[in-house]
PDB file of C-alpha atoms and ligand atoms in Angstrom:
ATOM      1  CA  MET A   1      -2.348 -43.038   8.384  1.00  0.00           C
ATOM      2  CA  ALA A   2      -1.708 -42.592  12.288  1.00  0.00           C
ATOM      3  CA  LEU A   3       0.221 -45.196  13.712  1.00  0.00           C
ATOM      4  CA  PHE A   4      -1.513 -44.713  16.974  1.00  0.00           C
ATOM      5  CA  SER A   5      -4.118 -43.313  18.075  1.00  0.00           C
ATOM      6  CA  ARG A   6      -4.600 -40.053  20.428  1.00  0.00           C
ATOM      7  CA  LYS A   7      -5.821 -42.170  22.879  1.00  0.00           C
ATOM      8  CA  LYS A   8      -3.223 -44.667  23.568  1.00  0.00           C
ATOM      9  CA  ARG A   9      -0.173 -44.443  25.741  1.00  0.00           C
ATOM     10  CA  SER A  10       2.727 -46.661  24.657  1.00  0.00           C
ATOM     11  CA  VAL A  11       5.066 -45.357  22.402  1.00  0.00           C
ATOM     12  CA  PRO A  12       4.246 -47.553  18.722  1.00  0.00           C
ATOM     13  CA  ILE A  13       7.102 -50.117  18.367  1.00  0.00           C
ATOM     14  CA  THR A  14       7.572 -49.185  14.458  1.00  0.00           C
ATOM     15  CA  GLY A  15       9.346 -46.137  12.448  1.00  0.00           C
ATOM     16  CA  GLY A  16      12.114 -44.456  12.903  1.00  0.00           C
ATOM     17  CA  PRO A  17      14.305 -43.780  16.407  1.00  0.00           C
ATOM     18  CA  LEU A  18      12.852 -42.021  19.276  1.00  0.00           C
ATOM     19  CA  PRO A  19      14.105 -38.810  19.632  1.00  0.00           C
ATOM     20  CA  ALA A  20      17.064 -38.386  21.786  1.00  0.00           C
ATOM     21  CA  HIS A  21      16.745 -34.653  22.577  1.00  0.00           C
ATOM     22  CA  ILE A  22      13.719 -32.932  23.057  1.00  0.00           C
ATOM     23  CA  ALA A  23      12.220 -29.156  23.360  1.00  0.00           C
ATOM     24  CA  ILE A  24       9.359 -27.953  24.447  1.00  0.00           C
ATOM     25  CA  ILE A  25       7.766 -24.425  24.728  1.00  0.00           C
ATOM     26  CA  MET A  26       5.678 -24.712  28.255  1.00  0.00           C
ATOM     27  CA  ASP A  27       2.486 -21.914  26.186  1.00  0.00           C
ATOM     28  CA  GLY A  28      -0.431 -21.565  27.021  1.00  0.00           C
ATOM     29  CA  ASN A  29      -0.669 -21.198  30.490  1.00  0.00           C
ATOM     30  CA  GLY A  30      -2.115 -18.171  30.675  1.00  0.00           C
ATOM     31  CA  ARG A  31      -5.248 -19.021  28.580  1.00  0.00           C
ATOM     32  CA  TRP A  32      -5.447 -21.556  30.362  1.00  0.00           C
ATOM     33  CA  ALA A  33      -6.091 -19.571  33.966  1.00  0.00           C
ATOM     34  CA  LYS A  34      -8.321 -16.782  32.089  1.00  0.00           C
ATOM     35  CA  ARG A  35     -10.596 -19.476  30.757  1.00  0.00           C
ATOM     36  CA  ARG A  36     -11.413 -20.596  33.718  1.00  0.00           C
ATOM     37  CA  GLY A  37     -11.312 -17.314  35.462  1.00  0.00           C
ATOM     38  CA  LEU A  38      -8.500 -17.905  37.041  1.00  0.00           C
ATOM     39  CA  PRO A  39      -5.535 -15.406  37.855  1.00  0.00           C
ATOM     40  CA  ARG A  40      -2.680 -16.330  35.289  1.00  0.00           C
ATOM     41  CA  SER A  41      -0.140 -17.601  37.620  1.00  0.00           C
ATOM     42  CA  ALA A  42      -2.716 -20.458  38.776  1.00  0.00           C
ATOM     43  CA  GLY A  43      -2.172 -21.570  35.108  1.00  0.00           C
ATOM     44  CA  HIS A  44       2.013 -21.257  35.427  1.00  0.00           C
ATOM     45  CA  SER A  45       1.515 -24.114  38.628  1.00  0.00           C
ATOM     46  CA  ALA A  46      -1.046 -26.158  36.032  1.00  0.00           C
ATOM     47  CA  GLY A  47       1.625 -25.818  33.695  1.00  0.00           C
ATOM     48  CA  ALA A  48       4.557 -26.470  36.609  1.00  0.00           C
ATOM     49  CA  ALA A  49       2.157 -29.886  37.422  1.00  0.00           C
ATOM     50  CA  THR A  50       1.990 -30.702  33.573  1.00  0.00           C
ATOM     51  CA  PHE A  51       6.339 -30.051  32.905  1.00  0.00           C
ATOM     52  CA  LYS A  52       6.677 -32.744  36.022  1.00  0.00           C
ATOM     53  CA  THR A  53       3.785 -35.105  34.853  1.00  0.00           C
ATOM     54  CA  ILE A  54       5.724 -35.304  31.294  1.00  0.00           C
ATOM     55  CA  ALA A  55       9.233 -35.559  32.727  1.00  0.00           C
ATOM     56  CA  ARG A  56       8.910 -38.273  34.685  1.00  0.00           C
ATOM     57  CA  TYR A  57       6.556 -39.908  31.094  1.00  0.00           C
ATOM     58  CA  CYS A  58      10.298 -38.985  29.215  1.00  0.00           C
ATOM     59  CA  ASN A  59      12.256 -40.498  32.058  1.00  0.00           C
ATOM     60  CA  ARG A  60       9.686 -43.381  31.137  1.00  0.00           C
ATOM     61  CA  ILE A  61       9.808 -44.204  27.950  1.00  0.00           C
ATOM     62  CA  GLY A  62      13.813 -43.639  27.678  1.00  0.00           C
ATOM     63  CA  ILE A  63      13.740 -40.306  26.342  1.00  0.00           C
ATOM     64  CA  LYS A  64      17.481 -39.027  26.470  1.00  0.00           C
ATOM     65  CA  TYR A  65      17.145 -34.718  27.270  1.00  0.00           C
ATOM     66  CA  MET A  66      14.223 -33.007  27.642  1.00  0.00           C
ATOM     67  CA  THR A  67      14.792 -28.737  27.689  1.00  0.00           C
ATOM     68  CA  VAL A  68      12.052 -26.608  28.986  1.00  0.00           C
ATOM     69  CA  TYR A  69      11.673 -22.740  28.035  1.00  0.00           C
ATOM     70  CA  ALA A  70      10.207 -21.163  32.053  1.00  0.00           C
ATOM     71  CA  PHE A  71      11.515 -18.401  31.470  1.00  0.00           C
ATOM     72  CA  SER A  72      13.194 -16.057  28.541  1.00  0.00           C
ATOM     73  CA  THR A  73      14.612 -12.896  28.406  1.00  0.00           C
ATOM     74  CA  GLU A  74      12.148 -11.087  27.160  1.00  0.00           C
ATOM     75  CA  ASN A  75       9.394 -12.544  30.474  1.00  0.00           C
ATOM     76  CA  TRP A  76      10.876  -9.828  32.676  1.00  0.00           C
ATOM     77  CA  LYS A  77       8.370  -7.423  30.866  1.00  0.00           C
ATOM     78  CA  ARG A  78       5.714  -8.804  32.305  1.00  0.00           C
ATOM     79  CA  SER A  79       3.524  -7.370  35.875  1.00  0.00           C
ATOM     80  CA  GLN A  80       6.479  -8.284  38.617  1.00  0.00           C
ATOM     81  CA  GLU A  81       3.885 -10.413  40.529  1.00  0.00           C
ATOM     82  CA  GLU A  82       4.130 -12.878  37.721  1.00  0.00           C
ATOM     83  CA  VAL A  83       7.876 -12.689  37.443  1.00  0.00           C
ATOM     84  CA  ASN A  84       7.765 -13.601  41.066  1.00  0.00           C
ATOM     85  CA  GLY A  85       5.603 -16.195  40.345  1.00  0.00           C
ATOM     86  CA  LEU A  86       7.421 -18.052  37.486  1.00  0.00           C
ATOM     87  CA  ILE A  87      10.851 -17.999  39.921  1.00  0.00           C
ATOM     88  CA  ASP A  88       8.663 -19.787  42.528  1.00  0.00           C
ATOM     89  CA  LEU A  89       8.002 -22.087  40.700  1.00  0.00           C
ATOM     90  CA  LEU A  90      12.060 -22.810  40.343  1.00  0.00           C
ATOM     91  CA  ARG A  91      12.642 -22.557  43.705  1.00  0.00           C
ATOM     92  CA  GLY A  92      10.311 -24.825  44.723  1.00  0.00           C
ATOM     93  CA  TYR A  93      11.140 -27.452  42.393  1.00  0.00           C
ATOM     94  CA  LEU A  94      14.985 -27.115  43.303  1.00  0.00           C
ATOM     95  CA  LEU A  95      13.666 -27.291  46.401  1.00  0.00           C
ATOM     96  CA  ASP A  96      11.391 -30.375  45.859  1.00  0.00           C
ATOM     97  CA  SER A  97      14.478 -31.606  43.443  1.00  0.00           C
ATOM     98  CA  LYS A  98      15.603 -34.980  45.847  1.00  0.00           C
ATOM     99  CA  THR A  99      12.200 -35.957  44.790  1.00  0.00           C
ATOM    100  CA  PHE A 100      13.499 -36.702  41.315  1.00  0.00           C
ATOM    101  CA  GLN A 101      17.039 -38.555  42.551  1.00  0.00           C
ATOM    102  CA  LYS A 102      14.635 -40.997  43.779  1.00  0.00           C
ATOM    103  CA  GLU A 103      13.807 -41.130  40.031  1.00  0.00           C
ATOM    104  CA  ASN A 104      17.154 -41.221  38.377  1.00  0.00           C
ATOM    105  CA  ILE A 105      16.275 -37.737  36.368  1.00  0.00           C
ATOM    106  CA  ARG A 106      19.209 -35.007  36.194  1.00  0.00           C
ATOM    107  CA  LEU A 107      18.928 -31.955  36.269  1.00  0.00           C
ATOM    108  CA  LYS A 108      20.718 -28.649  34.905  1.00  0.00           C
ATOM    109  CA  LEU A 109      19.498 -25.092  33.877  1.00  0.00           C
ATOM    110  CA  ILE A 110      20.798 -22.678  31.255  1.00  0.00           C
ATOM    111  CA  GLY A 111      20.437 -19.349  31.252  1.00  0.00           C
ATOM    112  CA  ASP A 112      21.924 -15.933  32.209  1.00  0.00           C
ATOM    113  CA  PHE A 113      21.826 -16.386  36.734  1.00  0.00           C
ATOM    114  CA  GLU A 114      23.400 -12.647  36.606  1.00  0.00           C
ATOM    115  CA  PRO A 115      19.951 -10.313  37.210  1.00  0.00           C
ATOM    116  CA  LEU A 116      18.931 -13.832  39.686  1.00  0.00           C
ATOM    117  CA  ASP A 117      19.087 -13.330  43.833  1.00  0.00           C
ATOM    118  CA  PRO A 118      22.800 -15.108  45.018  1.00  0.00           C
ATOM    119  CA  ASP A 119      20.578 -17.816  47.367  1.00  0.00           C
ATOM    120  CA  LEU A 120      18.719 -18.435  43.451  1.00  0.00           C
ATOM    121  CA  VAL A 121      22.000 -19.113  41.921  1.00  0.00           C
ATOM    122  CA  ALA A 122      23.441 -21.359  44.545  1.00  0.00           C
ATOM    123  CA  LEU A 123      19.612 -23.582  45.288  1.00  0.00           C
ATOM    124  CA  ILE A 124      20.537 -24.232  41.122  1.00  0.00           C
ATOM    125  CA  ALA A 125      23.691 -25.415  41.879  1.00  0.00           C
ATOM    126  CA  LYS A 126      22.886 -26.860  44.771  1.00  0.00           C
ATOM    127  CA  ALA A 127      19.707 -29.126  43.444  1.00  0.00           C
ATOM    128  CA  GLU A 128      22.657 -29.813  40.366  1.00  0.00           C
ATOM    129  CA  GLU A 129      24.733 -31.710  42.462  1.00  0.00           C
ATOM    130  CA  ASP A 130      22.881 -33.420  44.609  1.00  0.00           C
ATOM    131  CA  LEU A 131      21.508 -34.679  41.129  1.00  0.00           C
ATOM    132  CA  LYS A 132      24.904 -35.001  38.864  1.00  0.00           C
ATOM    133  CA  ASP A 133      24.988 -38.923  39.143  1.00  0.00           C
ATOM    134  CA  ALA A 134      21.627 -39.336  38.275  1.00  0.00           C
ATOM    135  CA  THR A 135      21.520 -41.565  34.580  1.00  0.00           C
ATOM    136  CA  GLY A 136      18.593 -41.234  33.403  1.00  0.00           C
ATOM    137  CA  LEU A 137      16.851 -38.194  31.836  1.00  0.00           C
ATOM    138  CA  GLN A 138      18.387 -34.857  32.289  1.00  0.00           C
ATOM    139  CA  VAL A 139      15.991 -32.257  32.214  1.00  0.00           C
ATOM    140  CA  ASN A 140      17.484 -28.641  30.910  1.00  0.00           C
ATOM    141  CA  ILE A 141      14.970 -25.331  32.347  1.00  0.00           C
ATOM    142  CA  ALA A 142      16.194 -23.013  30.291  1.00  0.00           C
ATOM    143  CA  PHE A 143      15.677 -19.862  32.871  1.00  0.00           C
ATOM    144  CA  ASN A 144      16.233 -16.079  31.775  1.00  0.00           C
ATOM    145  CA  TYR A 145      16.602 -17.914  28.467  1.00  0.00           C
ATOM    146  CA  GLY A 146      17.102 -16.233  25.014  1.00  0.00           C
ATOM    147  CA  GLY A 147      18.786 -17.605  22.253  1.00  0.00           C
ATOM    148  CA  ARG A 148      20.049 -14.258  20.670  1.00  0.00           C
ATOM    149  CA  ASP A 149      21.063 -13.432  24.147  1.00  0.00           C
ATOM    150  CA  GLU A 150      23.444 -16.870  24.662  1.00  0.00           C
ATOM    151  CA  LEU A 151      24.576 -15.963  20.768  1.00  0.00           C
ATOM    152  CA  VAL A 152      26.080 -12.883  22.424  1.00  0.00           C
ATOM    153  CA  HIS A 153      27.592 -13.996  25.709  1.00  0.00           C
ATOM    154  CA  ALA A 154      29.209 -17.004  23.560  1.00  0.00           C
ATOM    155  CA  ALA A 155      30.892 -14.427  21.571  1.00  0.00           C
ATOM    156  CA  ARG A 156      32.197 -11.416  23.983  1.00  0.00           C
ATOM    157  CA  ARG A 157      33.899 -15.957  26.335  1.00  0.00           C
ATOM    158  CA  LEU A 158      35.699 -15.914  22.310  1.00  0.00           C
ATOM    159  CA  VAL A 159      37.319 -12.731  22.463  1.00  0.00           C
ATOM    160  CA  ARG A 160      37.300 -12.905  26.015  1.00  0.00           C
ATOM    161  CA  ASP A 161      39.141 -17.290  25.451  1.00  0.00           C
ATOM    162  CA  GLY A 162      41.735 -14.894  22.690  1.00  0.00           C
ATOM    163  CA  VAL A 163      40.443 -17.800  19.926  1.00  0.00           C
ATOM    164  CA  PRO A 164      41.403 -15.948  16.982  1.00  0.00           C
ATOM    165  CA  PRO A 165      39.041 -15.389  13.928  1.00  0.00           C
ATOM    166  CA  GLU A 166      40.510 -18.215  11.659  1.00  0.00           C
ATOM    167  CA  GLU A 167      40.295 -20.787  15.194  1.00  0.00           C
ATOM    168  CA  ILE A 168      36.605 -19.655  15.079  1.00  0.00           C
ATOM    169  CA  THR A 169      34.428 -22.440  14.076  1.00  0.00           C
ATOM    170  CA  GLU A 170      30.939 -23.781  14.481  1.00  0.00           C
ATOM    171  CA  ASP A 171      32.548 -26.895  17.544  1.00  0.00           C
ATOM    172  CA  ALA A 172      33.844 -23.430  19.035  1.00  0.00           C
ATOM    173  CA  ILE A 173      30.813 -21.317  19.340  1.00  0.00           C
ATOM    174  CA  SER A 174      27.943 -24.793  20.554  1.00  0.00           C
ATOM    175  CA  ASP A 175      30.876 -24.868  23.396  1.00  0.00           C
ATOM    176  CA  ARG A 176      30.307 -21.363  24.927  1.00  0.00           C
ATOM    177  CA  LEU A 177      26.483 -21.706  25.088  1.00  0.00           C
ATOM    178  CA  TYR A 178      24.773 -22.697  27.937  1.00  0.00           C
ATOM    179  CA  THR A 179      23.858 -25.749  26.947  1.00  0.00           C
ATOM    180  CA  ALA A 180      27.537 -27.010  26.341  1.00  0.00           C
ATOM    181  CA  GLY A 181      27.483 -30.925  26.371  1.00  0.00           C
ATOM    182  CA  ILE A 182      24.266 -31.229  25.376  1.00  0.00           C
ATOM    183  CA  PRO A 183      23.024 -32.668  22.028  1.00  0.00           C
ATOM    184  CA  ASP A 184      20.775 -30.456  19.614  1.00  0.00           C
ATOM    185  CA  PRO A 185      17.403 -31.442  20.363  1.00  0.00           C
ATOM    186  CA  ASP A 186      15.882 -33.863  17.360  1.00  0.00           C
ATOM    187  CA  LEU A 187      12.107 -32.163  18.041  1.00  0.00           C
ATOM    188  CA  VAL A 188      11.120 -29.029  19.367  1.00  0.00           C
ATOM    189  CA  ILE A 189       7.647 -29.183  20.561  1.00  0.00           C
ATOM    190  CA  ARG A 190       5.026 -26.233  20.669  1.00  0.00           C
ATOM    191  CA  PRO A 191       1.961 -26.348  21.900  1.00  0.00           C
ATOM    192  CA  GLY A 192      -0.856 -23.225  22.467  1.00  0.00           C
ATOM    193  CA  GLY A 193      -1.101 -22.641  19.031  1.00  0.00           C
ATOM    194  CA  GLU A 194       1.293 -20.173  18.119  1.00  0.00           C
ATOM    195  CA  TYR A 195       4.425 -21.255  15.078  1.00  0.00           C
ATOM    196  CA  ARG A 196       7.142 -19.147  16.194  1.00  0.00           C
ATOM    197  CA  LEU A 197      10.669 -20.050  17.694  1.00  0.00           C
ATOM    198  CA  SER A 198      11.224 -16.733  20.467  1.00  0.00           C
ATOM    199  CA  ASN A 199      14.359 -16.984  20.886  1.00  0.00           C
ATOM    200  CA  TYR A 200      14.180 -20.636  22.110  1.00  0.00           C
ATOM    201  CA  LEU A 201      17.811 -22.206  22.232  1.00  0.00           C
ATOM    202  CA  ILE A 202      18.107 -20.701  17.531  1.00  0.00           C
ATOM    203  CA  TRP A 203      21.772 -21.948  17.183  1.00  0.00           C
ATOM    204  CA  GLN A 204      20.614 -25.144  18.523  1.00  0.00           C
ATOM    205  CA  THR A 205      17.509 -26.244  16.471  1.00  0.00           C
ATOM    206  CA  ALA A 206      18.660 -26.089  12.587  1.00  0.00           C
ATOM    207  CA  TYR A 207      18.737 -29.151  12.075  1.00  0.00           C
ATOM    208  CA  ALA A 208      15.097 -29.907  14.753  1.00  0.00           C
ATOM    209  CA  GLU A 209      11.501 -31.172  13.615  1.00  0.00           C
ATOM    210  CA  PHE A 210       8.278 -28.524  14.804  1.00  0.00           C
ATOM    211  CA  TRP A 211       5.613 -30.547  15.888  1.00  0.00           C
ATOM    212  CA  PHE A 212       2.789 -27.943  17.169  1.00  0.00           C
ATOM    213  CA  THR A 213      -0.716 -28.495  18.457  1.00  0.00           C
ATOM    214  CA  ASP A 214      -3.268 -25.828  20.243  1.00  0.00           C
ATOM    215  CA  VAL A 215      -3.873 -27.628  22.406  1.00  0.00           C
ATOM    216  CA  LEU A 216      -2.991 -25.683  25.888  1.00  0.00           C
ATOM    217  CA  TRP A 217       0.004 -25.980  27.751  1.00  0.00           C
ATOM    218  CA  PRO A 218      -1.306 -27.697  30.925  1.00  0.00           C
ATOM    219  CA  ASP A 219      -3.826 -29.426  29.162  1.00  0.00           C
ATOM    220  CA  PHE A 220      -0.998 -31.452  27.966  1.00  0.00           C
ATOM    221  CA  SER A 221      -0.238 -35.488  28.309  1.00  0.00           C
ATOM    222  CA  GLU A 222       1.385 -38.154  28.067  1.00  0.00           C
ATOM    223  CA  ARG A 223      -0.260 -38.833  24.727  1.00  0.00           C
ATOM    224  CA  ASP A 224       0.258 -35.111  23.819  1.00  0.00           C
ATOM    225  CA  ILE A 225       3.525 -36.449  23.542  1.00  0.00           C
ATOM    226  CA  ASP A 226       3.228 -39.885  22.124  1.00  0.00           C
ATOM    227  CA  ALA A 227       1.152 -38.332  19.054  1.00  0.00           C
ATOM    228  CA  ALA A 228       4.570 -35.441  18.456  1.00  0.00           C
ATOM    229  CA  ILE A 229       7.133 -38.590  19.066  1.00  0.00           C
ATOM    230  CA  GLU A 230       4.922 -40.532  16.228  1.00  0.00           C
ATOM    231  CA  ALA A 231       4.978 -38.365  14.220  1.00  0.00           C
ATOM    232  CA  TYR A 232       9.157 -37.506  14.193  1.00  0.00           C
ATOM    233  CA  ARG A 233       9.324 -41.005  13.823  1.00  0.00           C
ATOM    234  CA  ALA A 234       7.963 -41.004  10.649  1.00  0.00           C
ATOM    235  CA  ARG A 235       9.485 -37.744   9.338  1.00  0.00           C
ATOM    236  CA  ASP A 236      12.699 -38.130   7.153  1.00  0.00           C
ATOM    237  CA  ARG A 237      15.516 -35.733   8.084  1.00  0.00           C
ATOM    238  CA  ARG A 238      18.319 -36.465   5.945  1.00  0.00           C
ATOM    239  CA  PHE A 239      19.780 -32.630   7.559  1.00  0.00           C
ATOM    240  CA  GLY A 240      20.948 -31.397   4.185  1.00  0.00           C
ATOM    241  CA  GLY A 241      21.755 -34.307   2.642  1.00  0.00           C
ATOM    242  CA  ALA A 242      20.102 -35.150  -0.875  1.00  0.00           C
ATOM    243  CA  LYS A 243      17.539 -38.317  -0.896  1.00  0.00           C
TER     244      LYS A 243
HETATM  245  C1  FPP B 301       4.145 -18.942  28.243  1.00  0.00           C
HETATM  246  O1  FPP B 301       2.281 -19.390  28.993  1.00  0.00           O
HETATM  247  C2  FPP B 301       4.690 -19.641  29.198  1.00  0.00           C
HETATM  248  C3  FPP B 301       5.886 -19.842  30.110  1.00  0.00           C
HETATM  249  C4  FPP B 301       5.891 -17.262  29.938  1.00  0.00           C
HETATM  250  C5  FPP B 301       5.537 -19.575  31.608  1.00  0.00           C
HETATM  251  C6  FPP B 301       6.644 -21.307  31.374  1.00  0.00           C
HETATM  252  C7  FPP B 301       6.607 -21.937  33.323  1.00  0.00           C
HETATM  253  C8  FPP B 301       6.279 -22.740  33.349  1.00  0.00           C
HETATM  254  C9  FPP B 301       5.219 -23.626  32.832  1.00  0.00           C
HETATM  255  C10 FPP B 301       6.606 -23.573  34.901  1.00  0.00           C
HETATM  256  C11 FPP B 301       7.457 -24.229  34.523  1.00  0.00           C
HETATM  257  C12 FPP B 301       8.263 -24.292  36.232  1.00  0.00           C
HETATM  258  C13 FPP B 301       9.548 -25.410  36.213  1.00  0.00           C
HETATM  259  C14 FPP B 301       9.855 -25.560  37.663  1.00  0.00           C
HETATM  260  C15 FPP B 301      10.661 -25.429  35.016  1.00  0.00           C
HETATM  261  P1  FPP B 301       1.479 -17.794  28.730  1.00  0.00           P
HETATM  262  O2  FPP B 301       2.193 -17.387  29.448  1.00  0.00           O
HETATM  263  O3  FPP B 301       2.574 -16.977  27.055  1.00  0.00           O
HETATM  264  O4  FPP B 301       0.258 -18.166  27.933  1.00  0.00           O
HETATM  265  P2  FPP B 301      -0.214 -16.727  27.169  1.00  0.00           P
HETATM  266  O5  FPP B 301       0.612 -16.966  25.721  1.00  0.00           O
HETATM  267  O6  FPP B 301      -1.554 -18.358  26.963  1.00  0.00           O
HETATM  268  O7  FPP B 301      -0.839 -16.233  27.641  1.00  0.00           O
END
């Protein structure tokens, strides 16, 4: 039985601990826009607004890390207009970062910044620096991120660092990922009705719990996060150990 209904907005007081780290695949923006006869970019704008709402909510209820998939290494295949729109949304968010300083929300971008404009890379560094002393939620935005690409970069770094084969451990690899220093996600949420990982945090999600919903990302609300957390807290995590 559900610990509380989808209508309520508070985190239940029973069950296991809250997830420290929630990773989200923000899927369904295009379909949300199409159903309204709007361009895909309108779906992404609505999705960006949802992202802010959910980040604020996670901060309020005491989640420590939230990692969102904003642009994958495969998303360059989309139209130039859509790609530019997504880059502009990131730019707007970074320019607005002072707002998040007030809310005590930290920021980190993860991904390969090599193909990004130098001014955007500078903006990322500035926003991260401005928010570095925040002690609330850390928001990680995956931008030009791909899980396989991340592992390729980590392997190159191992070679560059001259690490001998016998010293290549799981920690040595984790320390060279874009997410170095960030604990692995406890819970992965994918709205939008698809049931796949899409090259997202493939190393880090080895023991994550998964929660899927048909709700499209722009319609995703605090109630949905509550439902995902409720399901997570009712699960028995054994990390490969016996019951
Ligand atoms: C997938 O939905 C979504 C994306 C590729 C982009 C997600 C980006 C945002 C929500 C903007 C975030 C902005 C910031 C600043 C973090 P889709 O377009 O593939 O949807 P569809 O499957 O319905 O076509």
